[in-house]
Amino acid sequence: MSLKLYMHYISINIRSVMQYKTSFLFTAIGQFLISFQVFLGIFFMFQRFSNVKGFTYSEVLLCFSIMLLEFSIAEMYARGFDQFSGMVRQGTFDRILVRPQNEILQVLGSKFELTRIGRMLQAIIMFIYGISKSEINWTVSKIFTVFFMLIGGTALFTGLFLIYAALCFFTLEGLEFMNVFTDGAKEYGKYPIGIYGKRMLQFTTFVIPYALVQYYPLLYLLGRKTNIFYVFLPLLATLFLIPCYLLWKWGVYRYQSSGS
Amino acid sequence: MQKYLSFFRLRFSMGVQYRTAAFAGVITQFAWGAMGILVYWAFYEVDSNAFPMTFSAVVSYIWMQQAFLAFFTVWMMENEIFDSIMNGNISYELCRPIHIYDMWFSRTIANRLSSAILRCFPILVVASFLPKPFGLQPPTSLIHFILFLLTLLLGLAVTVSFCILIYSLTFFTISPAGLKILFTSIVEFFSGAIIPLPFFPEKIQKIMELLPFASMQNVALRIYSADMTNRQMFSAIALQIFWLITLISCGKKLCSIAEKKVSIQGG
Amino acid sequence: MITMEHVCKSYKIAKRNAGFGEACKALFHRKYEKIYALNDITFTIQDGEMVGYIGPNGAGKSSTIKILSGILTPDSGNCFVDGRIPYKSRIEHVRQIGVVFGQRSQLWWDVPVIDSFELLKDIYSISPSMYHTNLEELTDLLNLGELLRSPARQLSLGQRMRCEIAASLLHNPKILFLDEPTIGLDAVSKLAVRDFIHKQNQIHKTTVILTTHDMQDIEALTKRIILIGKGKILMDGTLEDIRKGNKNIDETVAELYRTYDI
C-alpha cells in the first residue's frame, strides 16, 4: 500500500518535471558535466602519477563510480530530505502532519529529483570503463559484493540525508557542515579511503561507516582480501539507518512540542 | 560611493547575524581543505618527483583557496538577482536612478567580501598552526604578499564580472538553472578549483593559463607561495587586467541590450 | 464535539536588538524570552457548529488550530476531539479533519488539479465510490469543471482557493479548519467560497472553525464568535452579543480590540 502511494508520488513528480523539459535536460546535462570534471581531475592526476598508495587508475575509477552511483541514487529519491529546511521554514511540514500517512514517506514523496539521472549516467559509464580497464576475475561473490555495496552505500547516504533533515527540527542555521559528510564523502570517496591514513580509516569504519561500503569490499573486488566476510560488510552499514531514524523521530517529537 | 558602502555594511551585519552559519561554513571549508591536502600527500608519497609544485606550495594553495572560497566560487551566485529576472521584479530596479550593472557589481562584491572576511581568519589562523608539512606557510616575501593581495582582489573582480555576464544571459534563456550549472562546471575546471593548473600536462596548462578562468583564483593562490617566476607573475597580472576590462565591457553591453529588451517586453 | 480545558502553551524566542553593534554582540551571546501563546484556554464546540475564531496577529489563533489538528502538543491542559486526544493519536485524528491554510497551497503546482486530487485519494485511502461521489458533488457546488484539468499555477487565486477547499473535503472530514480562506480573493470568489462553506455545513453537518481577519466572513457564516487576545479568551458569544447598536462590524471589532487593549 505504501509502495503504491510512493509510486504515485514519483509519477506526479515526474509529470511536474516534464512541464519544463528544457530546464530538465539542461540540469541533467549539467549534473553529468559536474561529475565529469571530477573524473577529469582523476584522469589528469594519473597522467602524472602511476598509482596512489598502490591503487591504479582503473581501480580508482571503479571506486569512484560505485560511490557516485550510490550517491546519485540516494540523492534522487531522498532529495526531499535535502530540501527539508525549506519545508520547516515555510511550514509545509504542518501539511504533512495533518495527513494520515507516515511522515518519512510523505517527505520522500515531496521531491523526486530525476535530474540526478545525469550524474547516474556518468557513474554507469565510469563503472563500465573501470571494469573494462581493470583485471578483475569476476565471480558470483564479487557480483554480489558490488550489489551489496550499492545497497549499503545508498542506505548510508540516505541515513546522512535523514540526519540533515532531523537536525532541521533543532536548528535551521549552520547545517552547511553536513555537506562534509554527504557531498564531501562523494567528492573524496573517489579515492579508496585507505589512502587518507589509518585514523581516517578508523573513523570511517566505526563512526560513519563509509569504509564498510567502499574500502573493504573494494579490497575484496580487487582480490587483495579473500575472506568471504568482506562481501557482507556493506550490508552491515545499513544498520547506520537505525540511529538516523531515532534522531528523526526525536526531531518530530520536538517539533510537535515546540511548534517551530 | 556612499550608497555602496551602506549596502556593504548592511550585508556584513546580516552575515554576522547568521553566526552559526558562518561557523559551520568555516568547519566545512576546513574539513574540505584537509581532505584535499591528504589526497595530494598520498600522491606525493608515491612519487615526489612527479610533483609540479613544491608540496608546501600545494598546501598553501589549498588553504588559501578554502579561506577565500567566497571570492571565487561561481556556484555561489546571487539567487535574488536570478529570481528578480525570472519573475520580472527587475523592472522595479530599472526605475531606480542607478545603473543595473553597477548595482549588481557592487552588491556581488559586497556579498563575497563580507562572507570571506567573516570566514577567512579562523581558517588562516588554524591552518598556520598545523604541523609541517600540512600547515600554511608565511608568505615568501613582502613583495609576494602585496602582489598576492592585489591579484586576490583582481581575481575577485574578474570572477564577479564573469558572474554578471551569466546574470545578463539569463534574460535571453529559458533555463537559467541549466545555464548556471553549465558555466559553473566549466569555470571550476578551468580556473584550477578541481586541481591546480600546474598539475595539467604542460601543453594544456599553457592554453588554460591564457583563458579568463585562469585570471580568477589561479594567480593569487600561486603567487602567495612563489610558484611563479617574476616574468610569469607580471604577465599573469597583465592578463588579469586585460580580462577584467574585456569582461566588464562585454557585461555592460549585454546589460544594456537586456535592459532594452525588458523595457520593450515589459519583463 | 471539541473541548479545550485549561490549555496552556508557551514558546521561547531569541531576542535581539537592531544595529550593527548588537549584531556583533549576538555573535557571542543570545537572550531568550518566554512568551505565552495560549494561557488557560477553555471552550467547547458542538457537532455541526460554525465558529469564528478571531483575534489580532499573534494572539494564539494558529497555536489553537495546531493543537486541535494534532500538530502541536500543549504544555498543560486537556484537549479532546470526538473523544480523541489529537496530538496523541494524530494519524487516526487527521483522517477525520480537513485543513485549509489560506496562505499555503496543498496542490501540486505544475500538474492538473485533478492529479493532486488523485494523489489525495491514495493518501487518505478514499474508496473509489466515495471519491467519485464526493468529487462530483464538490465539482458541482464549487463549480470546478474545467479548472480540474489546468495546472494549479495557471489558476487565479480565487479559482485555486476553490480547488484547495475541495482538496480538503475529498475524504469527508467531520471537522473543517479554515485559516483565512478568503484572503486576497476578489468579491465574486469571496461570495462563492462563503456560499459553499455555508452549504457544506448545512448538507453534511460539518463542524467549521474559521479564523479570519475579514469580518464579513464572520458576519456571513457564523453565529458564534470566540475572541482571543494575548493567549486568553476574552469573549465567547454571538454576533448580536458584541454588536451593540447598528454599527458596522469592522468598527465593532476594532472597538473590542481597544477595550481589551490587544
mmCIF file of C-alpha atoms in Angstrom, chain C residues 113-237:
data_model
loop_
_atom_site.group_PDB
_atom_site.id
_atom_site.type_symbol
_atom_site.label_atom_id
_atom_site.label_comp_id
_atom_site.label_asym_id
_atom_site.label_seq_id
_atom_site.Cartn_x
_atom_site.Cartn_y
_atom_site.Cartn_z
ATOM 1 C CA VAL C 113 -5.525 19.845 -10.199
ATOM 2 C CA ILE C 114 -7.235 16.503 -10.732
ATOM 3 C CA ASP C 115 -3.825 14.794 -10.416
ATOM 4 C CA SER C 116 -3.384 16.317 -6.970
ATOM 5 C CA PHE C 117 -6.846 15.042 -6.064
ATOM 6 C CA GLU C 118 -5.980 11.541 -7.269
ATOM 7 C CA LEU C 119 -2.907 11.581 -5.029
ATOM 8 C CA LEU C 120 -5.009 12.701 -2.065
ATOM 9 C CA LYS C 121 -7.325 9.798 -2.775
ATOM 10 C CA ASP C 122 -4.376 7.484 -2.162
ATOM 11 C CA ILE C 123 -3.045 9.452 0.805
ATOM 12 C CA TYR C 124 -6.381 9.255 2.610
ATOM 13 C CA SER C 125 -7.162 5.769 1.231
ATOM 14 C CA ILE C 126 -10.536 7.000 -0.022
ATOM 15 C CA SER C 127 -12.605 4.241 -1.625
ATOM 16 C CA PRO C 128 -13.296 4.729 -5.354
ATOM 17 C CA SER C 129 -17.048 5.041 -4.918
ATOM 18 C CA MET C 130 -16.760 7.607 -2.128
ATOM 19 C CA TYR C 131 -14.145 9.509 -4.111
ATOM 20 C CA HIS C 132 -16.389 9.747 -7.136
ATOM 21 C CA THR C 133 -19.453 10.828 -5.200
ATOM 22 C CA ASN C 134 -17.501 13.480 -3.331
ATOM 23 C CA LEU C 135 -15.661 14.718 -6.388
ATOM 24 C CA GLU C 136 -18.901 15.047 -8.305
ATOM 25 C CA GLU C 137 -20.606 16.916 -5.509
ATOM 26 C CA LEU C 138 -17.656 19.248 -4.917
ATOM 27 C CA THR C 139 -17.216 19.916 -8.621
ATOM 28 C CA ASP C 140 -20.839 20.805 -8.821
ATOM 29 C CA LEU C 141 -21.049 23.007 -5.715
ATOM 30 C CA LEU C 142 -17.748 24.790 -6.241
ATOM 31 C CA ASN C 143 -18.176 24.991 -9.987
ATOM 32 C CA LEU C 144 -14.781 23.406 -10.610
ATOM 33 C CA GLY C 145 -15.481 21.812 -14.001
ATOM 34 C CA GLU C 146 -12.760 22.892 -16.379
ATOM 35 C CA LEU C 147 -10.443 24.030 -13.571
ATOM 36 C CA LEU C 148 -9.639 20.436 -12.676
ATOM 37 C CA ARG C 149 -7.777 19.983 -15.907
ATOM 38 C CA SER C 150 -5.499 23.042 -15.550
ATOM 39 C CA PRO C 151 -2.256 23.072 -13.563
ATOM 40 C CA ALA C 152 -2.563 24.958 -10.272
ATOM 41 C CA ARG C 153 -0.039 27.570 -11.383
ATOM 42 C CA GLN C 154 -2.391 28.739 -14.130
ATOM 43 C CA LEU C 155 -5.347 29.330 -11.822
ATOM 44 C CA SER C 156 -6.325 32.660 -10.363
ATOM 45 C CA LEU C 157 -6.234 32.971 -6.596
ATOM 46 C CA GLY C 158 -9.996 32.563 -6.326
ATOM 47 C CA GLN C 159 -10.071 29.526 -8.580
ATOM 48 C CA ARG C 160 -7.212 27.989 -6.661
ATOM 49 C CA MET C 161 -8.897 28.567 -3.317
ATOM 50 C CA ARG C 162 -11.993 26.727 -4.523
ATOM 51 C CA CYS C 163 -9.762 23.814 -5.532
ATOM 52 C CA GLU C 164 -7.930 23.960 -2.176
ATOM 53 C CA ILE C 165 -11.199 23.718 -0.306
ATOM 54 C CA ALA C 166 -12.340 20.805 -2.442
ATOM 55 C CA ALA C 167 -8.983 19.074 -1.792
ATOM 56 C CA SER C 168 -9.557 19.354 1.950
ATOM 57 C CA LEU C 169 -13.021 17.810 1.761
ATOM 58 C CA LEU C 170 -12.453 14.827 -0.532
ATOM 59 C CA HIS C 171 -12.206 12.468 2.439
ATOM 60 C CA ASN C 172 -15.454 13.595 4.104
ATOM 61 C CA PRO C 173 -13.944 15.153 7.223
ATOM 62 C CA LYS C 174 -16.267 15.773 10.171
ATOM 63 C CA ILE C 175 -14.410 18.948 11.111
ATOM 64 C CA LEU C 176 -13.085 21.608 8.780
ATOM 65 C CA PHE C 177 -10.473 24.144 9.849
ATOM 66 C CA LEU C 178 -10.317 27.198 7.636
ATOM 67 C CA ASP C 179 -7.398 29.548 8.144
ATOM 68 C CA GLU C 180 -8.138 32.812 6.330
ATOM 69 C CA PRO C 181 -9.863 31.166 3.368
ATOM 70 C CA THR C 182 -10.863 34.436 1.702
ATOM 71 C CA ILE C 183 -7.571 36.298 1.981
ATOM 72 C CA GLY C 184 -6.755 38.160 -1.211
ATOM 73 C CA LEU C 185 -9.845 36.986 -3.067
ATOM 74 C CA ASP C 186 -12.000 39.207 -5.255
ATOM 75 C CA ALA C 187 -15.608 39.894 -4.304
ATOM 76 C CA VAL C 188 -17.131 37.215 -6.540
ATOM 77 C CA SER C 189 -14.784 34.485 -5.284
ATOM 78 C CA LYS C 190 -15.328 35.520 -1.679
ATOM 79 C CA LEU C 191 -19.065 35.146 -2.059
ATOM 80 C CA ALA C 192 -18.653 31.789 -3.791
ATOM 81 C CA VAL C 193 -16.411 30.477 -1.025
ATOM 82 C CA ARG C 194 -18.739 31.703 1.747
ATOM 83 C CA ASP C 195 -21.747 30.289 -0.004
ATOM 84 C CA PHE C 196 -20.071 26.921 -0.356
ATOM 85 C CA ILE C 197 -18.963 26.738 3.272
ATOM 86 C CA HIS C 198 -22.498 27.502 4.319
ATOM 87 C CA LYS C 199 -23.889 24.727 2.105
ATOM 88 C CA GLN C 200 -21.274 22.233 3.252
ATOM 89 C CA ASN C 201 -22.273 22.864 6.843
ATOM 90 C CA GLN C 202 -25.974 22.539 6.025
ATOM 91 C CA ILE C 203 -25.715 19.376 3.943
ATOM 92 C CA HIS C 204 -23.042 17.384 5.787
ATOM 93 C CA LYS C 205 -23.314 18.965 9.252
ATOM 94 C CA THR C 206 -19.569 19.578 9.058
ATOM 95 C CA THR C 207 -18.215 21.443 12.056
ATOM 96 C CA VAL C 208 -16.437 24.543 10.758
ATOM 97 C CA ILE C 209 -13.834 26.531 12.642
ATOM 98 C CA LEU C 210 -12.944 29.672 10.812
ATOM 99 C CA THR C 211 -10.080 32.032 11.608
ATOM 100 C CA THR C 212 -10.072 35.216 9.646
ATOM 101 C CA HIS C 213 -9.461 38.935 9.706
ATOM 102 C CA ASP C 214 -12.344 39.505 7.361
ATOM 103 C CA MET C 215 -15.353 40.368 9.499
ATOM 104 C CA GLN C 216 -17.702 39.968 6.559
ATOM 105 C CA ASP C 217 -16.773 36.261 6.565
ATOM 106 C CA ILE C 218 -17.817 36.049 10.187
ATOM 107 C CA GLU C 219 -20.976 38.025 9.600
ATOM 108 C CA ALA C 220 -21.983 35.846 6.683
ATOM 109 C CA LEU C 221 -21.169 32.480 8.206
ATOM 110 C CA THR C 222 -21.036 32.182 11.961
ATOM 111 C CA LYS C 223 -23.406 32.823 14.783
ATOM 112 C CA ARG C 224 -20.827 32.209 17.451
ATOM 113 C CA ILE C 225 -17.591 34.138 17.870
ATOM 114 C CA ILE C 226 -14.646 33.371 20.093
ATOM 115 C CA LEU C 227 -12.324 36.323 20.584
ATOM 116 C CA ILE C 228 -8.783 35.589 21.663
ATOM 117 C CA GLY C 229 -6.099 38.079 22.663
ATOM 118 C CA LYS C 230 -2.697 37.682 24.304
ATOM 119 C CA GLY C 231 -3.344 33.973 24.721
ATOM 120 C CA LYS C 232 -6.610 34.342 26.617
ATOM 121 C CA ILE C 233 -10.222 34.003 25.604
ATOM 122 C CA LEU C 234 -11.729 37.432 26.000
ATOM 123 C CA MET C 235 -15.178 36.794 24.694
ATOM 124 C CA ASP C 236 -17.315 33.841 23.666
ATOM 125 C CA GLY C 237 -20.713 34.807 22.361
#
